[in-house]
XYZ file of C-alpha atoms in Angstrom:
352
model
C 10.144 2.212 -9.307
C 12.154 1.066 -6.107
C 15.884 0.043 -6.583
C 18.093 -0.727 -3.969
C 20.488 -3.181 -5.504
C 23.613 -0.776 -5.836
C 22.649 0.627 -2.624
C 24.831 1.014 0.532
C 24.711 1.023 4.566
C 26.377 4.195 5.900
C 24.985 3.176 9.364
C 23.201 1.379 11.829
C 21.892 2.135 15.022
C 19.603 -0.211 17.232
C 17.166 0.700 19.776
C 14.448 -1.741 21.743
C 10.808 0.077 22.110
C 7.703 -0.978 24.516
C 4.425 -0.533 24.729
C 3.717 2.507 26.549
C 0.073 1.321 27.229
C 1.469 -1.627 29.201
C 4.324 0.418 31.075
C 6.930 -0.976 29.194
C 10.003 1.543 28.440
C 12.376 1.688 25.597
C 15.851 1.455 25.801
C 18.611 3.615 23.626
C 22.012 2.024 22.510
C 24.669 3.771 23.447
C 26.553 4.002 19.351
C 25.715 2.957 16.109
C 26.314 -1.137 15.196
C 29.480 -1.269 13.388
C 29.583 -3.337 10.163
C 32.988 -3.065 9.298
C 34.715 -6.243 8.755
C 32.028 -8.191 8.215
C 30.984 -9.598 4.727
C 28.130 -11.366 5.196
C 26.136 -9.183 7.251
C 25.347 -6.276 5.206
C 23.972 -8.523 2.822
C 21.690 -9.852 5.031
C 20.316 -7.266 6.509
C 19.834 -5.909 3.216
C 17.499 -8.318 1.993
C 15.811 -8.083 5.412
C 15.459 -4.387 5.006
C 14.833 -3.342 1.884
C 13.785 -6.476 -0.941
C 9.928 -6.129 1.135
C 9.927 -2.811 -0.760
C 10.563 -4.116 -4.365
C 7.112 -4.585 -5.205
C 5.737 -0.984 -3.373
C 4.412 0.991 -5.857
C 2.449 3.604 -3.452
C 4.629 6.683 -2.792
C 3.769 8.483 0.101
C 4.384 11.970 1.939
C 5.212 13.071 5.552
C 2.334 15.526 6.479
C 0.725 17.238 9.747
C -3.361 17.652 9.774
C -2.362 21.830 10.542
C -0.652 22.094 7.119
C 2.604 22.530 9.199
C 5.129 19.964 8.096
C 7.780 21.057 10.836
C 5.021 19.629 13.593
C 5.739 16.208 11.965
C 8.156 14.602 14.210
C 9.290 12.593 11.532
C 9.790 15.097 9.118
C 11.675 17.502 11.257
C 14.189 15.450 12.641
C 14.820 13.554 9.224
C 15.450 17.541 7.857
C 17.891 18.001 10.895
C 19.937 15.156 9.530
C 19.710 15.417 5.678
C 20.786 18.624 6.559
C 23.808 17.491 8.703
C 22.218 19.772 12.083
C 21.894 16.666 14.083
C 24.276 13.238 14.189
C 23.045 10.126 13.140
C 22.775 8.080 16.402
C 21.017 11.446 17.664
C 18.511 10.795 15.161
C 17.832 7.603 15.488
C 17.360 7.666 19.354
C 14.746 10.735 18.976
C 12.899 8.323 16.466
C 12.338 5.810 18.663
C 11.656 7.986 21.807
C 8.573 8.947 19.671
C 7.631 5.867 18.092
C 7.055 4.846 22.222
C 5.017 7.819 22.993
C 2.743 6.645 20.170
C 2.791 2.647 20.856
C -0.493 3.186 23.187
C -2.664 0.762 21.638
C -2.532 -2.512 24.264
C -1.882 -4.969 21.787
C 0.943 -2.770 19.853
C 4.091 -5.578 20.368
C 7.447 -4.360 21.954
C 10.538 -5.021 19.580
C 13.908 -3.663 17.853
C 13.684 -0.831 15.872
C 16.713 -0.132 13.407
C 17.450 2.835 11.980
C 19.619 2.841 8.717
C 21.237 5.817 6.633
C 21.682 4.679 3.149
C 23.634 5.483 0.419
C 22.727 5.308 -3.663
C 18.727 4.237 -3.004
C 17.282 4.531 -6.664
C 13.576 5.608 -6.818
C 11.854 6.679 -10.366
C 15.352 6.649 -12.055
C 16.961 8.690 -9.924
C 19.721 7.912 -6.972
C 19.263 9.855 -3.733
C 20.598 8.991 -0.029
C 17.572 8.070 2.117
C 16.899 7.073 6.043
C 15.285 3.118 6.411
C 13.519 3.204 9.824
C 12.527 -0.510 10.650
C 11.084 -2.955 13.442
C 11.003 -6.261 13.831
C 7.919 -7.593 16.484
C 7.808 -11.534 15.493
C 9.990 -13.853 16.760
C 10.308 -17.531 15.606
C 13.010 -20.390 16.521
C 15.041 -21.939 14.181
C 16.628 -25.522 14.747
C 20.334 -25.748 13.785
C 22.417 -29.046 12.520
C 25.876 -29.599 12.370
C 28.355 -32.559 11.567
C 30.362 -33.306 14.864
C 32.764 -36.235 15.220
C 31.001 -38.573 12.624
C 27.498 -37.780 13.946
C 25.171 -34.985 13.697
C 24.548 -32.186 16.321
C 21.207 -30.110 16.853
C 20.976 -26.767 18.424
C 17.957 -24.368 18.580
C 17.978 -20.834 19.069
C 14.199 -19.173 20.607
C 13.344 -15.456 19.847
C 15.403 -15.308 16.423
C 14.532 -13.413 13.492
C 13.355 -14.076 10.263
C 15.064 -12.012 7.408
C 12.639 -12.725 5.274
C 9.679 -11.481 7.166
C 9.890 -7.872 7.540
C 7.034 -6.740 10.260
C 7.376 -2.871 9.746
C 9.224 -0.528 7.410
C 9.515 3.074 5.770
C 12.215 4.301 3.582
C 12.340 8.050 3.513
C 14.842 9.515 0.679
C 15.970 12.697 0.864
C 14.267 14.370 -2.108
C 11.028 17.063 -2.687
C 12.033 17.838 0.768
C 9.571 20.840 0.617
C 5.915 18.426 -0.325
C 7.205 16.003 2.884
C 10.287 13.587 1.013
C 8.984 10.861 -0.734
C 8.151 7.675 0.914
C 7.920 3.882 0.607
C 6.253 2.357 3.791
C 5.399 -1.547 4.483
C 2.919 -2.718 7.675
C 2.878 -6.689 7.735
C 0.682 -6.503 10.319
C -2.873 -7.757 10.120
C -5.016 -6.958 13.077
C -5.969 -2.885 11.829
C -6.341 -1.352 15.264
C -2.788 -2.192 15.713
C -1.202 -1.914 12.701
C -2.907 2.080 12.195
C -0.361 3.198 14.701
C 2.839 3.020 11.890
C 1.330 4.865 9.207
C -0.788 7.235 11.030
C 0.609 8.139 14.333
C 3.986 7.581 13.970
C 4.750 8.494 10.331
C 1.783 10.268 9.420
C 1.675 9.659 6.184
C -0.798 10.868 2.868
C -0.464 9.224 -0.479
C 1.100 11.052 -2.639
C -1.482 12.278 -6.040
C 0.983 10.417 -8.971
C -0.258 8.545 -12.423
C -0.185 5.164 -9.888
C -3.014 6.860 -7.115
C -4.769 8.881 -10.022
C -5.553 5.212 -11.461
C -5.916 3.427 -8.663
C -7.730 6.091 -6.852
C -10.022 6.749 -10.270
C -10.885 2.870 -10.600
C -12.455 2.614 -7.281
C -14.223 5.850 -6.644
C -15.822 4.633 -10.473
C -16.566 0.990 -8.725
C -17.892 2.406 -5.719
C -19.866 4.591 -7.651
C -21.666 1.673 -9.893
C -21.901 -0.364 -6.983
C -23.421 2.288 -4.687
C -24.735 5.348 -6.738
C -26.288 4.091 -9.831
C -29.319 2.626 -7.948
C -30.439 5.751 -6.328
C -31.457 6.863 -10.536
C -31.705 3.862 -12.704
C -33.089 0.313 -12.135
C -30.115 -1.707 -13.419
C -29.731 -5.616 -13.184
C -26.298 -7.081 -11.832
C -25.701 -7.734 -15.262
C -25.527 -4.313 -16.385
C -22.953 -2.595 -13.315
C -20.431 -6.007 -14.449
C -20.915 -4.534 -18.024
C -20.393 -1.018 -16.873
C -17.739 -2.251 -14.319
C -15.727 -4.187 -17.186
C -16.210 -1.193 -19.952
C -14.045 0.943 -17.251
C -11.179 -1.702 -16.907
C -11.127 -2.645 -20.786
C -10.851 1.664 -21.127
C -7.729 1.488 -18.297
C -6.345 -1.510 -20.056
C -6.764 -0.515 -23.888
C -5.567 3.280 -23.094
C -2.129 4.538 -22.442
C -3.582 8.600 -21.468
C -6.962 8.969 -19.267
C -9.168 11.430 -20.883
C -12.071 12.446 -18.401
C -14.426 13.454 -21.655
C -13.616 10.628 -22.985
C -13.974 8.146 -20.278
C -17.371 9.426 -19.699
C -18.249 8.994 -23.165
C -17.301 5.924 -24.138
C -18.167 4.456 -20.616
C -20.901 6.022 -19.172
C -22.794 7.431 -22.469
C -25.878 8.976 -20.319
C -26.044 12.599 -19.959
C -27.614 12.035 -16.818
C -25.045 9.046 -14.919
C -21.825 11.738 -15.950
C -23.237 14.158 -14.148
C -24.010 11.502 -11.120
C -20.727 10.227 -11.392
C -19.399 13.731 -11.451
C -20.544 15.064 -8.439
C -20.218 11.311 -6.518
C -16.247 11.869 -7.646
C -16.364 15.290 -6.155
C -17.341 14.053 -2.815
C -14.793 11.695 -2.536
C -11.808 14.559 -3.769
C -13.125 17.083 -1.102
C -13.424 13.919 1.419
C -10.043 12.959 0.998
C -8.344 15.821 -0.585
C -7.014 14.050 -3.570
C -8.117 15.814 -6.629
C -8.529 14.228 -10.279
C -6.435 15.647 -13.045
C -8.532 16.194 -16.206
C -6.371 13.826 -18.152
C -2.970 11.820 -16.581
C -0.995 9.015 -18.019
C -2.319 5.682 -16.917
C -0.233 3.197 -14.702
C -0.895 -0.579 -15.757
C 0.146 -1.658 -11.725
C -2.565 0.092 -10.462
C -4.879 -1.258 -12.756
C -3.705 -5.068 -12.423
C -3.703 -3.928 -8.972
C -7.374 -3.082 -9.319
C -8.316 -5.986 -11.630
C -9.002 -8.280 -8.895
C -11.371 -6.412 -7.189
C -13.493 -5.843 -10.562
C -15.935 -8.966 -10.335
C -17.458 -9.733 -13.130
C -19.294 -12.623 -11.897
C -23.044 -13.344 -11.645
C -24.009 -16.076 -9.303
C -27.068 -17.915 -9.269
C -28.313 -19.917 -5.930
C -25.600 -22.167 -5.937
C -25.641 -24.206 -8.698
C -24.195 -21.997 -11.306
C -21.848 -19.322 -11.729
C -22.063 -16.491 -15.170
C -18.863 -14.896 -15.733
C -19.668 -11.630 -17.684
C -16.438 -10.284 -19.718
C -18.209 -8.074 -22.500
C -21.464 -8.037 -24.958
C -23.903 -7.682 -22.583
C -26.381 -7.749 -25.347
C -25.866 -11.559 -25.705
C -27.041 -11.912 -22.200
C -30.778 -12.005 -21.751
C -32.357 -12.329 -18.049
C -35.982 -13.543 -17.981
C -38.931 -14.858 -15.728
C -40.372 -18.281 -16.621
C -43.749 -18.473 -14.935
C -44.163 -22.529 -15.048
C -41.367 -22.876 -12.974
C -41.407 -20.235 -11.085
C -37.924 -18.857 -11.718
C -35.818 -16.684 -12.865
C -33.159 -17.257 -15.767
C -30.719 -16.011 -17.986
C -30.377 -16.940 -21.857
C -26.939 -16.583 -23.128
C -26.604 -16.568 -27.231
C -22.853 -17.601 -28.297
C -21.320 -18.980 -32.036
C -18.750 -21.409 -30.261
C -18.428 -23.947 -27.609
C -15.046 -24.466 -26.202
């Protein structure tokens, strides 16, 4: 999806931002970081920037809650440039002046933020120029050792960074400037309350309604709605939402084209659970305003994606474990009343 091997820096500019929460201020360079000259850094800072995004498949969209994209911050000064109305270094220092208004959460980590304009970025087969805004909050030390008069030397340098361990990133390329650009984003960070700040305050960002999120986004409102739903009507064991659970994945997995008829169909069967699962799907496309398409073409990364979080496991106490991958029929669950317990009878033809 994401290509940026024949891509090229057109500029650099790096700022420092605090934490506004802990009165820490930011502070603007004065002119862009010149790379001319040099023919190892580029490279570097390439793989630092932009090989994190090789494996993003979520596309997103700049957006405002109003409906008003100029309100996004992002958004309007990123049109300013792609439209040549404001310099580059100009851009980059509004860009960080409001990623400090909205660093107010007390744990949010001062650091460099770097602000790239790029050249030949390839996205879904086509080449477009794009803006990389980054920032780096981790610092580690590295240890250094050199030969020196017949013996070896050791030098350490604190606060460096690693290049391979990108903390924050977004890529915005300058296409479908009118639905918000399309854009790649990467958090690193693990602590939530923190991390919520990039996506949400900063970039304010919704996930743009392709094949990849009509999958994705299908799969688990269908999961959610076994898992959650189904009990409210029918009396099912766990045996039956893994069977119902894996008949959804082997339909993802066997089809190349989603057909909502026919998913329901050959998945669901009962009159009765479509129309539950209809109206539990509605709830979540009003909640989030991400409507299903009646039939879209099916991405295999969002399934594989999705595949992991499909258990199909049934444990019992903790001596064994049933993995459940189809014929539920061969599965039998009973009571035994001399013992006291419950069990499962399993009919197979081999033994491997």
């Amino acid at each position: 999806m994401f290509f940026h091997q024949d891509a090229t820096f057109e500029a650099l500019s790096i700022h420092r931002v605090g934490n506004k929460a802990q009165d820490e201020f930011y502070i603007l360079s004065d002119a862009p970081v010149s790379l001319e000259g040099d023919e190892v850094l580029p490279g570097l800072l390439m793989q630092y920037f932009m090989s994190p995004f090789a494996k993003v498949n979520e596309v997103y969209r700049l957006y405002h809650p109003n409906g008003e994209l100029e309100l996004n911050e992002i958004f309007y000064f990123a049109r300013q440039y792609f439209k040549e109305q404001l310099p580059f270094h100009d851009f980059s220092q509004q860009i960080s002046k409001h990623l400090y208004e909205v660093s107010n959460h007390p744990k949010i980590k001062a650091g460099e933020v770097y602000v790239v304009a790029l050249k030949n970025v390839q996205i879904e087969g086509e080449e477009h120029d794009a803006i990389g805004i980054f920032k780096s909050e981790n610092k580690e030390t590295y240890l250094k050792v050199y030969p020196e008069q017949g013996a070896f030397m050791l030098e350490y340098e604190q606060e460096a960074i690693n290049i391979n361990k990108l903390d924050k990133g977004c890529i915005i390329v300058n296409v479908e400037e009118e639905e918000g650009y399309k854009v790649l984003v990467l958090d690193q960070t693990n602590r939530q309350q923190e991390a919520v700040y990039w996506k949400d305050e900063f970039l304010q960002l919704r996930v743009r309604n392709d094949n990849f999120n009509q999958t994705g986004n299908y799969l688990k409102v269908y999961k959610n709605f076994v898992q959650e739903k189904l009990d409210e009507t029918f009396e099912l064991e766990k045996a039956d939402k893994i069977d119902l659970m894996n008949k959804s994945m082997n339909y993802f997995k066997e089809k190349e084209t989603f057909v909502q008829e026919e998913f329901e169909e050959e998945v669901l069967g009962n009159p009765q659970a479509i129309a539950l699962f209809q109206d539990f799907k509605a709830g979540f496309e009003d909640e989030f305003d991400s409507p299903f398409q009646a039939s879209f073409e099916i991405a295999d990364k969002a399934v594989k994606k999705m595949e992991s979080s499909y258990k199909s496991v049934l444990k019992l106490d903790k001596n064994f474990h049933i993995y459940v991958h189809g014929k539920r029929e061969y599965l039998e669950k009973g009571y035994d009343e001399d013992k006291g317990m419950n069990y499962y009878k399993v009919y197979f033809e081999n033994e491997s």
